Coordinates of C-alpha atoms in Angstrom, one line a residue:
Chain A
X1 CA -7.4 -8.8 6.7
X2 CA -7.7 -5.4 5.0
X3 CA -10.5 -3.0 5.8
X4 CA -11.3 0.1 3.9
X5 CA -13.3 3.3 4.6
X6 CA -14.1 6.6 2.8
X7 CA -15.3 10.0 3.9
X8 CA -16.4 13.0 1.9
X9 CA -16.2 16.6 3.0
X10 CA -17.6 19.5 1.1
X11 CA -16.9 23.2 1.8
X12 CA -19.9 25.1 3.2
X13 CA -21.5 21.8 4.3
X14 CA -18.9 19.9 6.3
X15 CA -16.4 22.6 6.9
X16 CA -15.9 26.3 6.0
X17 CA -12.5 27.0 4.7
X18 CA -12.9 30.7 5.2
X19 CA -13.1 30.1 8.9
X20 CA -10.9 27.1 9.4
X21 CA -7.1 26.8 9.0
X22 CA -6.5 24.5 6.0
X23 CA -4.1 22.5 8.1
X24 CA -7.0 21.7 10.5
X25 CA -9.2 20.7 7.5
X26 CA -6.5 18.3 6.4
X27 CA -6.0 17.0 9.8
X28 CA -9.7 16.4 10.4
X29 CA -10.3 14.9 6.9
X30 CA -7.9 12.1 7.8
X31 CA -8.8 11.8 11.5
X32 CA -12.5 11.0 10.7
X33 CA -11.3 8.1 8.5
X34 CA -8.9 6.9 11.1
X35 CA -11.9 6.9 13.5
X36 CA -13.7 4.6 11.1
X37 CA -10.7 2.3 11.1
X38 CA -10.7 2.4 14.9
X39 CA -14.3 1.5 14.9
X40 CA -13.5 -1.8 13.1
X41 CA -10.6 -2.5 15.5
X42 CA -8.1 -1.9 12.6
X43 CA -4.7 -0.3 12.5
X44 CA -4.1 2.3 9.8
X45 CA -1.9 1.4 6.8
X46 CA -2.4 4.2 4.3
X47 CA -4.8 6.8 2.9
X48 CA -5.5 8.2 -0.6
X49 CA -6.7 11.8 -1.0
X50 CA -9.1 13.1 -3.6
X51 CA -9.0 16.9 -3.6
X52 CA -10.8 19.3 -5.9
X53 CA -10.0 22.8 -4.5
X54 CA -12.3 25.6 -5.4
X55 CA -10.8 28.5 -7.3
X56 CA -10.3 30.5 -4.1
X57 CA -7.6 28.1 -2.7
X58 CA -4.1 29.4 -3.0
X59 CA -1.2 27.1 -3.6
X60 CA -0.1 27.8 -0.1
X61 CA -3.5 26.7 1.2
X62 CA -3.2 23.4 -0.7
X63 CA 0.3 22.9 0.8
X64 CA -1.1 23.6 4.3
X65 CA -3.9 21.2 3.8
X66 CA -1.5 18.5 2.9
X67 CA 0.8 19.5 5.8
X68 CA -2.2 18.9 8.1
X69 CA -2.9 15.5 6.5
X70 CA 0.7 14.5 6.8
X71 CA 1.1 15.5 10.4
X72 CA -2.0 13.6 11.3
X73 CA -0.9 10.6 9.3
X74 CA 2.5 10.6 11.0
X75 CA 0.9 10.8 14.4
X76 CA -1.2 7.7 13.8
X77 CA 1.1 5.7 11.6
X78 CA -0.9 6.2 8.4
X79 CA 1.0 6.8 5.2
X80 CA -0.5 9.4 2.8
X81 CA 0.1 7.2 -0.2
X82 CA -1.3 9.2 -3.1
X83 CA -4.6 10.3 -4.5
X84 CA -6.2 12.3 -7.2
X85 CA -6.6 16.0 -7.9
X86 CA -9.1 17.8 -10.0
X87 CA -10.6 21.3 -10.3
X88 CA -14.1 22.4 -9.5
X89 CA -16.1 25.4 -10.4
X90 CA -17.9 25.3 -7.1
X91 CA -17.1 24.6 -3.4
X92 CA -14.1 22.5 -2.6
X93 CA -14.4 18.7 -2.1
X94 CA -12.2 16.4 -0.2
X95 CA -12.6 12.6 -0.1
X96 CA -10.3 10.5 1.9
X97 CA -10.1 6.7 1.5
X98 CA -8.2 4.8 4.1
X99 CA -7.0 1.2 4.4
X100 CA -6.2 -0.6 7.6
X101 CA -5.4 -4.1 8.8
X102 CA -6.9 -6.3 11.5
X103 CA -6.1 -9.8 12.6
X104 CA -8.1 -12.3 10.6
X105 CA -11.6 -12.7 11.8
X106 CA -11.2 -9.9 14.4
X107 CA -12.7 -7.0 12.5
X108 CA -15.5 -5.5 14.6
X109 CA -18.8 -4.9 12.7
X110 CA -22.1 -3.2 13.4
X111 CA -23.9 -6.5 13.1
X112 CA -22.8 -8.8 15.9
X113 CA -24.8 -7.6 18.9
X114 CA -27.3 -9.9 20.7
X115 CA -30.0 -9.1 23.2
X116 CA -28.4 -9.1 26.6
X117 CA -25.2 -7.6 25.4
X118 CA -24.0 -4.6 27.5
X119 CA -23.6 -1.3 25.6
X120 CA -20.4 0.7 26.5
X121 CA -18.9 4.0 25.4
X122 CA -15.4 5.5 25.4
X123 CA -14.8 9.0 26.6
X124 CA -17.4 11.8 27.0
X125 CA -20.2 13.2 24.9
X126 CA -21.4 16.7 23.8
X127 CA -18.0 18.3 23.4
X128 CA -18.0 18.6 19.6
X129 CA -21.5 20.2 19.4
X130 CA -20.6 22.5 22.2
X131 CA -17.4 23.4 20.5
X132 CA -19.1 24.3 17.2
X133 CA -21.8 26.3 19.0
X134 CA -19.4 28.4 21.1
X135 CA -17.3 29.0 18.0
X136 CA -20.5 30.2 16.2
X137 CA -21.4 32.4 19.2
X138 CA -18.0 34.1 19.0
X139 CA -16.9 33.2 22.5
X140 CA -14.7 30.1 22.1
X141 CA -13.1 30.6 25.5
X142 CA -16.3 29.6 27.1
X143 CA -15.5 26.0 26.3
X144 CA -11.9 25.7 25.1
X145 CA -11.7 21.9 25.5
X146 CA -14.9 21.5 23.4
X147 CA -13.5 23.7 20.7
X148 CA -10.5 21.5 20.5
X149 CA -12.7 18.4 20.2
X150 CA -14.7 20.0 17.4
X151 CA -11.7 21.3 15.4
X152 CA -9.2 18.4 16.1
X153 CA -11.1 15.2 16.7
X154 CA -9.0 12.4 18.1
X155 CA -9.6 8.9 16.6
X156 CA -9.7 6.4 19.5
X157 CA -6.9 4.3 18.1
X158 CA -5.5 4.3 21.6
X159 CA -8.1 1.9 22.8
X160 CA -9.5 0.2 19.6
X161 CA -6.8 -2.4 19.3
X162 CA -7.3 -3.5 22.8
X163 CA -11.0 -3.8 22.2
X164 CA -10.6 -5.8 19.0
X165 CA -8.2 -8.1 20.9
X166 CA -10.7 -8.7 23.8
X167 CA -12.9 -11.7 23.0
X168 CA -16.5 -10.8 23.8
X169 CA -16.9 -7.4 22.0
X170 CA -19.8 -8.2 19.7
X171 CA -20.2 -4.9 17.7
X172 CA -18.7 -1.4 17.4
X173 CA -19.2 1.9 15.7
X174 CA -17.9 5.4 16.1
X175 CA -20.0 8.4 16.8
X176 CA -19.9 10.6 13.8
X177 CA -23.6 11.3 13.6
X178 CA -24.6 11.4 17.2
X179 CA -25.0 8.6 19.8
X180 CA -28.7 8.0 19.1
X181 CA -28.2 7.7 15.4
X182 CA -25.2 5.3 15.8
X183 CA -27.2 3.1 18.3
X184 CA -29.9 2.9 15.6
X185 CA -27.3 1.6 13.1
X186 CA -26.1 -1.0 15.6
X187 CA -29.6 -2.1 16.4
X188 CA -30.7 -2.3 12.8
X189 CA -27.6 -4.2 11.6
X190 CA -27.7 -6.5 14.6
X191 CA -31.5 -6.9 14.5
X192 CA -31.9 -5.9 18.2
X193 CA -33.4 -3.0 20.2
X194 CA -31.6 -1.2 23.0
X195 CA -32.3 0.4 26.4
X196 CA -30.2 3.4 27.3
X197 CA -29.9 4.9 30.8
X198 CA -30.0 8.6 30.6
X199 CA -28.2 8.9 33.9
X200 CA -25.3 6.8 32.7
X201 CA -24.4 9.1 29.7
X202 CA -21.0 10.6 30.3
X203 CA -21.8 14.2 29.2
X204 CA -18.8 16.5 29.3
X205 CA -18.8 19.2 32.0
X206 CA -18.4 22.0 29.4
X207 CA -21.4 20.7 27.4
X208 CA -23.6 20.6 30.5
X209 CA -22.6 24.2 31.4
X210 CA -23.1 25.4 27.9
X211 CA -26.5 23.6 27.5
X212 CA -27.8 25.1 30.7
X213 CA -26.5 28.6 29.9
X214 CA -28.4 28.7 26.7
X215 CA -31.5 27.0 28.1
X216 CA -30.9 23.8 26.1
X217 CA -31.4 20.2 27.0
X218 CA -28.3 18.7 28.5
X219 CA -29.5 15.2 27.4
X220 CA -29.7 16.4 23.8
X221 CA -25.9 17.1 23.9
X222 CA -25.4 13.5 25.0
X223 CA -27.7 11.9 22.4
X224 CA -27.5 14.1 19.4
X225 CA -24.0 15.7 19.3
X226 CA -22.3 14.6 16.1
X227 CA -18.6 14.3 15.2
X228 CA -17.7 13.0 18.7
X229 CA -15.6 10.2 17.3
X230 CA -15.9 8.2 20.5
X231 CA -16.6 4.4 20.1
X232 CA -19.8 2.8 21.2
X233 CA -19.6 -1.0 21.4
X234 CA -21.4 -4.0 22.9
X235 CA -20.0 -6.6 25.2
X236 CA -21.3 -10.2 25.5
X237 CA -23.3 -10.2 28.8
X238 CA -21.4 -13.3 29.9
X239 CA -18.1 -11.5 29.5
X240 CA -18.9 -8.1 31.0
X241 CA -17.4 -8.9 34.4
X242 CA -14.2 -9.9 32.9
X243 CA -14.3 -6.9 30.5
X244 CA -14.8 -4.4 33.3
X245 CA -12.0 -6.0 35.3
X246 CA -9.5 -6.1 32.5
X247 CA -10.3 -2.7 31.1
X248 CA -9.6 -0.9 34.4
X249 CA -6.3 0.5 33.3
X250 CA -7.7 1.9 30.1
X251 CA -9.0 5.4 29.3
X252 CA -12.6 6.1 30.5
X253 CA -15.2 3.6 29.4
X254 CA -18.9 3.9 30.6
X255 CA -21.6 1.3 30.6
X256 CA -24.7 3.1 29.2
X257 CA -27.3 0.4 28.6
X258 CA -28.0 -3.0 27.1
X259 CA -29.3 -4.6 24.0
X260 CA -32.8 -6.0 24.0
X261 CA -35.0 -7.9 21.5
X262 CA -35.8 -6.0 18.4
X263 CA -39.5 -5.9 19.2
X264 CA -38.8 -3.6 22.3
X265 CA -37.3 -0.9 20.1
X266 CA -35.0 1.8 21.3
X267 CA -35.8 3.2 24.7
X268 CA -34.3 5.8 27.0
X269 CA -34.9 5.4 30.7
X270 CA -34.2 7.7 33.7
X271 CA -35.6 8.4 37.1
X272 CA -39.3 8.0 36.8
X273 CA -39.1 8.2 33.0
X274 CA -39.1 5.8 30.1
X275 CA -39.6 6.8 26.5
X276 CA -38.7 6.0 22.9
X277 CA -35.2 7.0 21.9
X278 CA -35.5 8.9 18.6
X279 CA -32.6 8.0 16.3
X280 CA -32.2 11.5 15.1
X281 CA -28.9 12.8 14.0
X282 CA -27.2 14.2 11.0
X283 CA -28.8 13.2 7.7
X284 CA -28.0 15.1 4.5
X285 CA -31.4 14.5 3.0
X286 CA -33.7 14.7 6.0
X287 CA -32.4 17.0 8.7
X288 CA -33.8 16.3 12.2
Chain B
X1 CA -1.5 -8.3 -1.1
X2 CA -4.1 -5.5 -1.2
X3 CA -3.8 -2.6 -3.6
X4 CA -5.9 0.5 -3.5
X5 CA -6.7 3.4 -5.9
X6 CA -8.9 6.4 -6.0
X7 CA -10.2 8.6 -8.7
X8 CA -12.1 11.9 -8.6
X9 CA -14.6 13.2 -11.1
X10 CA -16.2 16.7 -11.0
X11 CA -19.1 17.8 -13.1
X12 CA -18.2 20.3 -15.8
X13 CA -14.6 19.2 -15.6
X14 CA -14.5 15.4 -16.0
X15 CA -18.0 14.8 -17.2
X16 CA -21.1 16.8 -18.0
X17 CA -24.2 15.4 -16.4
X18 CA -26.5 17.5 -18.6
X19 CA -25.1 15.6 -21.6
X20 CA -24.4 12.2 -20.3
X21 CA -26.8 9.5 -18.9
X22 CA -26.1 9.2 -15.2
X23 CA -25.8 5.4 -15.7
X24 CA -22.8 6.1 -17.9
X25 CA -21.3 8.4 -15.4
X26 CA -21.6 5.7 -12.8
X27 CA -20.2 3.1 -15.1
X28 CA -17.2 5.3 -16.1
X29 CA -16.5 6.4 -12.5
X30 CA -15.9 2.7 -11.5
X31 CA -14.3 1.6 -14.8
X32 CA -11.5 4.2 -14.5
X33 CA -10.6 2.8 -11.1
X34 CA -10.8 -0.8 -12.3
X35 CA -8.3 0.3 -15.0
X36 CA -5.9 1.4 -12.2
X37 CA -6.3 -2.0 -10.6
X38 CA -5.6 -3.6 -13.9
X39 CA -2.5 -1.5 -14.3
X40 CA -1.1 -3.0 -11.1
X41 CA -2.0 -6.5 -12.2
X42 CA -4.6 -6.7 -9.5
X43 CA -8.1 -8.3 -9.4
X44 CA -10.9 -6.1 -8.1
X45 CA -12.4 -6.8 -4.7
X46 CA -14.6 -3.8 -3.8
X47 CA -15.2 -0.1 -4.2
X48 CA -16.5 2.7 -2.0
X49 CA -18.3 5.6 -3.5
X50 CA -18.2 9.2 -2.3
X51 CA -21.0 11.2 -4.0
X52 CA -22.1 14.8 -3.5
X53 CA -24.8 15.4 -6.1
X54 CA -25.5 19.0 -7.0
X55 CA -29.0 20.3 -6.3
X56 CA -30.0 19.6 -9.9
X57 CA -29.8 15.8 -9.5
X58 CA -33.2 14.1 -9.1
X59 CA -33.5 11.0 -6.9
X60 CA -34.0 9.0 -10.1
X61 CA -30.7 10.3 -11.4
X62 CA -28.9 9.2 -8.2
X63 CA -30.6 5.8 -8.6
X64 CA -29.4 5.5 -12.2
X65 CA -25.9 6.5 -11.3
X66 CA -25.8 3.7 -8.7
X67 CA -27.4 1.3 -11.3
X68 CA -24.5 2.1 -13.6
X69 CA -22.0 1.5 -10.9
X70 CA -23.6 -1.8 -9.9
X71 CA -23.8 -3.0 -13.4
X72 CA -20.1 -2.3 -14.0
X73 CA -19.2 -3.8 -10.7
X74 CA -21.1 -7.0 -11.5
X75 CA -19.4 -7.2 -14.9
X76 CA -15.9 -7.1 -13.4
X77 CA -16.4 -8.8 -10.0
X78 CA -16.1 -5.7 -8.0
X79 CA -18.6 -5.3 -5.0
X80 CA -20.0 -1.8 -4.4
X81 CA -19.4 -2.1 -0.7
X82 CA -20.5 1.3 0.6
X83 CA -19.3 4.9 0.7
X84 CA -20.3 8.3 1.8
X85 CA -22.9 10.8 0.7
X86 CA -22.9 14.6 1.1
X87 CA -24.5 17.6 -0.4
X88 CA -22.9 20.4 -2.4
X89 CA -23.9 23.9 -3.4
X90 CA -21.9 23.6 -6.6
X91 CA -21.2 21.0 -9.3
X92 CA -21.4 17.4 -8.4
X93 CA -18.5 15.5 -7.1
X94 CA -17.8 11.8 -7.4
X95 CA -14.8 9.9 -5.9
X96 CA -14.4 6.2 -6.2
X97 CA -11.9 4.2 -4.1
X98 CA -11.3 0.7 -5.1
X99 CA -9.4 -2.2 -3.5
X100 CA -7.9 -5.2 -5.3
X101 CA -5.7 -8.2 -4.6
X102 CA -2.6 -9.4 -6.3
X103 CA -0.3 -12.3 -5.5
X104 CA 2.4 -11.4 -3.0
X105 CA 5.2 -9.6 -4.7
X106 CA 3.5 -9.5 -8.1
X107 CA 2.0 -6.0 -8.1
X108 CA 3.2 -4.1 -11.1
X109 CA 4.5 -0.6 -10.4
X110 CA 5.7 2.3 -12.5
X111 CA 9.2 2.0 -11.1
X112 CA 10.7 -1.3 -12.2
X113 CA 11.8 -0.6 -15.8
X114 CA 15.5 -0.7 -16.9
X115 CA 17.3 0.5 -20.0
X116 CA 16.9 -2.2 -22.7
X117 CA 13.4 -3.2 -21.6
X118 CA 10.9 -3.3 -24.5
X119 CA 7.9 -1.0 -24.3
X120 CA 4.5 -2.6 -25.2
X121 CA 1.0 -1.4 -25.4
X122 CA -2.4 -3.1 -25.4
X123 CA -5.1 -2.2 -27.9
X124 CA -5.3 0.9 -30.0
X125 CA -4.9 4.6 -29.4
X126 CA -6.8 7.8 -30.3
X127 CA -10.4 6.5 -29.9
X128 CA -11.3 8.3 -26.8
X129 CA -10.3 11.7 -28.0
X130 CA -11.9 11.1 -31.3
X131 CA -15.1 10.0 -29.5
X132 CA -15.2 13.2 -27.4
X133 CA -14.5 15.4 -30.5
X134 CA -17.2 13.8 -32.7
X135 CA -19.6 14.1 -29.8
X136 CA -18.8 17.7 -29.5
X137 CA -19.1 18.2 -33.2
X138 CA -22.6 16.9 -33.1
X139 CA -22.0 14.0 -35.5
X140 CA -21.3 10.9 -33.3
X141 CA -22.0 8.6 -36.2
X142 CA -18.8 9.6 -37.9
X143 CA -16.9 7.5 -35.3
X144 CA -19.3 5.3 -33.4
X145 CA -16.7 2.9 -32.0
X146 CA -14.7 5.8 -30.7
X147 CA -17.8 7.3 -29.0
X148 CA -18.2 4.0 -27.2
X149 CA -14.6 4.1 -26.1
X150 CA -15.0 7.6 -24.7
X151 CA -18.3 7.0 -23.0
X152 CA -17.8 3.4 -21.8
X153 CA -14.1 2.8 -21.3
X154 CA -13.2 -0.9 -20.8
X155 CA -10.6 -1.6 -18.1
X156 CA -8.1 -4.2 -19.5
X157 CA -8.8 -6.7 -16.8
X158 CA -9.0 -9.3 -19.6
X159 CA -5.2 -9.2 -20.0
X160 CA -3.8 -7.6 -16.8
X161 CA -3.8 -10.8 -14.8
X162 CA -1.9 -12.7 -17.5
X163 CA 0.6 -9.8 -17.6
X164 CA 1.1 -9.8 -13.8
X165 CA 1.6 -13.6 -14.0
X166 CA 4.3 -13.4 -16.7
X167 CA 7.8 -13.1 -15.1
X168 CA 9.6 -10.4 -17.0
X169 CA 7.0 -7.5 -17.0
X170 CA 9.0 -4.8 -15.2
X171 CA 6.6 -1.9 -15.0
X172 CA 3.0 -1.0 -16.1
X173 CA 0.6 2.0 -16.1
X174 CA -2.7 2.7 -17.8
X175 CA -3.3 5.5 -20.2
X176 CA -5.6 7.9 -18.5
X177 CA -3.7 11.1 -19.4
X178 CA -2.3 10.2 -22.8
X179 CA 0.5 7.9 -23.9
X180 CA 3.3 10.5 -23.8
X181 CA 2.3 11.6 -20.3
X182 CA 2.2 8.0 -19.0
X183 CA 5.6 7.2 -20.6
X184 CA 6.9 10.2 -18.8
X185 CA 5.7 8.7 -15.5
X186 CA 7.2 5.3 -16.2
X187 CA 10.6 7.0 -17.1
X188 CA 10.6 9.3 -14.1
X189 CA 9.7 6.6 -11.6
X190 CA 12.1 4.0 -13.2
X191 CA 14.8 6.6 -13.7
X192 CA 15.1 5.9 -17.4
X193 CA 14.5 7.5 -20.8
X194 CA 12.6 6.0 -23.7
X195 CA 12.6 5.8 -27.5
X196 CA 9.3 5.5 -29.2
X197 CA 8.7 4.5 -32.8
X198 CA 6.1 6.7 -34.4
X199 CA 5.3 4.1 -37.0
X200 CA 4.7 1.4 -34.4
X201 CA 1.9 3.3 -32.6
X202 CA -1.4 1.4 -33.1
X203 CA -3.7 4.4 -33.9
X204 CA -7.3 3.5 -34.4
X205 CA -8.7 3.7 -37.9
X206 CA -11.5 6.1 -36.9
X207 CA -9.0 8.3 -35.1
X208 CA -6.8 8.5 -38.3
X209 CA -9.8 9.3 -40.5
X210 CA -11.1 11.9 -38.0
X211 CA -7.7 13.6 -37.6
X212 CA -7.2 13.8 -41.3
X213 CA -10.7 15.1 -41.9
X214 CA -10.2 18.0 -39.5
X215 CA -6.7 18.7 -40.7
X216 CA -5.2 17.5 -37.4
X217 CA -2.0 15.5 -36.7
X218 CA -2.7 11.7 -36.7
X219 CA 0.3 11.2 -34.4
X220 CA -1.1 13.6 -31.8
X221 CA -4.1 11.2 -31.5
X222 CA -1.7 8.5 -30.7
X223 CA 0.4 10.4 -28.2
X224 CA -1.9 12.8 -26.5
X225 CA -5.4 11.2 -26.4
X226 CA -6.3 10.8 -22.8
X227 CA -8.8 8.4 -21.1
X228 CA -7.7 5.5 -23.4
X229 CA -7.4 3.0 -20.5
X230 CA -5.1 0.8 -22.5
X231 CA -2.0 -0.6 -20.6
X232 CA 1.5 0.4 -21.4
X233 CA 4.2 -1.8 -19.9
X234 CA 7.8 -2.8 -20.2
X235 CA 9.2 -6.3 -20.7
X236 CA 12.7 -7.3 -19.7
X237 CA 14.7 -7.3 -23.0
X238 CA 16.0 -10.9 -22.2
X239 CA 12.4 -12.1 -21.9
X240 CA 10.8 -10.4 -24.9
X241 CA 11.2 -13.4 -27.3
X242 CA 9.4 -15.6 -24.8
X243 CA 6.8 -12.9 -24.1
X244 CA 5.9 -12.5 -27.7
X245 CA 5.6 -16.2 -28.2
X246 CA 3.5 -16.8 -25.2
X247 CA 1.2 -13.7 -25.7
X248 CA 0.2 -14.8 -29.2
X249 CA -3.3 -15.9 -28.2
X250 CA -4.0 -12.7 -26.3
X251 CA -5.8 -9.6 -27.5
X252 CA -3.7 -7.2 -29.5
X253 CA -0.3 -6.1 -28.0
X254 CA 2.1 -3.8 -29.9
X255 CA 5.8 -3.3 -29.3
X256 CA 6.2 0.5 -29.5
X257 CA 9.7 1.2 -28.4
X258 CA 12.3 0.6 -25.7
X259 CA 13.7 2.1 -22.5
X260 CA 17.1 3.8 -22.7
X261 CA 19.3 5.4 -20.1
X262 CA 17.8 8.5 -18.4
X263 CA 20.4 10.8 -20.0
X264 CA 18.9 10.2 -23.4
X265 CA 15.6 11.6 -22.4
X266 CA 12.3 10.7 -24.2
X267 CA 12.6 10.6 -28.0
X268 CA 10.2 9.9 -30.9
X269 CA 11.7 8.5 -34.1
X270 CA 10.2 7.8 -37.5
X271 CA 11.3 7.7 -41.1
X272 CA 14.1 10.3 -41.3
X273 CA 12.9 11.9 -38.1
X274 CA 14.0 11.9 -34.5
X275 CA 12.9 14.5 -31.9
X276 CA 12.1 14.9 -28.3
X277 CA 8.9 13.4 -27.1
X278 CA 7.0 16.1 -25.2
X279 CA 5.3 14.6 -22.2
X280 CA 2.2 16.7 -22.6
X281 CA -1.2 15.5 -21.6
X282 CA -3.9 16.5 -19.2
X283 CA -2.8 18.5 -16.2
X284 CA -5.4 20.3 -14.1
X285 CA -3.0 23.1 -13.2
X286 CA -1.0 23.5 -16.4
X287 CA -2.9 22.7 -19.5
X288 CA -0.8 21.7 -22.5

């Protein structure tokens, strides 16, 4: 089966060409789409690129942008198969549409979770927001790993195929708008609630250190850091033992909570604490 | 097999929201993609919409834009399956990516033509450019049919499936950038030249009248009118008799020339005239 996804980036909103190497813009524009394919358990086939560069782009910058796209495409087996080109009198636009394939009936959706399913997460959280903030603070060397995560997100194609092959994964999504926001999508589409354990969230060391150093909330870096491109997914409660056993050799996966009936809403619990989990995150029309 | 296409529209370049009903913008944004699917002989499955409205769009305009998309999608069996939304500080940006299906091995490409193949064209030429010009002149009632063609292009899905089913069509493309420009693409990708008969070009009555009334060249309206969304295709010379016989019941198809060896280039011939056919058309970086 074919799956398809599209993402839109505008200069001054999603990236700032003045500050970021066009190769990185190209790389990231494709990587975020590959992450969407990963979230469905699909393998990339090809991508089509819509580009309307602003008047400030030089031909060299356009070339570098495509070089970044092509390098990323080569790394993950995704052909840059064509696209469309226009002009704009305002800030640049980039839209990437990608197609992937998945074994019939095995595409993972947001809508398959049931109460009792266990919520799992790949990798660590907080790095992307930390990376952006240390870049903005002018001292990127305070969190070099996080800067890399922000500038060069890695789609989790290393683990997504395995996940789509394991019988018992009931839903999946990638974290582009923050964990809390993506959990809200899973709950809404699956008609469930969820309970998340604050202690179980795998928050990156650099994010913890950065949050504490600026007097911020460490937990917020776990729940509300966007552009993480990790995968959050649910495992049928009856299959979780087998899942944990069979996934041992894989990159880091954390159990972070479980699905509950919709009436119980989204909650966050920790030592002596239980509260509603607010599904804030990035929203272009209503900022948190 | 799945095929995929993408098109990009920017305000003030490809459309002007101030002057055009957002429903028409939505309709056209999808129709041009469906024309690309038609050009491959594919049936539409679904489309994903990237929209970054400028600050001047009201919520009602966004709704009307999607209403236009949905109405067009319903008319041609194409689901509006999702997309992405962003903001922009400049002119609006729309990118539509569409997916279609075609029987295995039957997708029509630009690259299959051979010398000796006969060049055919659906419908008539010149209407879209005429429509734009009478709109700009402030007297749209001088060419009402042409205005309709410009504002509401019709993808030739009525005929494309039949064409992809006929064995002997060797290449196909739709006329988004003007006939001469699209012939250039067919010749380049097929490594051929072509010979076009100026008398055979089916130029619309309104386009002829308009061209003559403004002292323009009628032929230019046939060769260089963009956004026509007719299909130009080549038929194996050994199959042309059968093609003409079997296509009799279909909407208008004209034979306009034939493919020749690449060394002969692109030529236009008429009564007592033979000259090079210049592949001019719309190009965002080098205007004709």
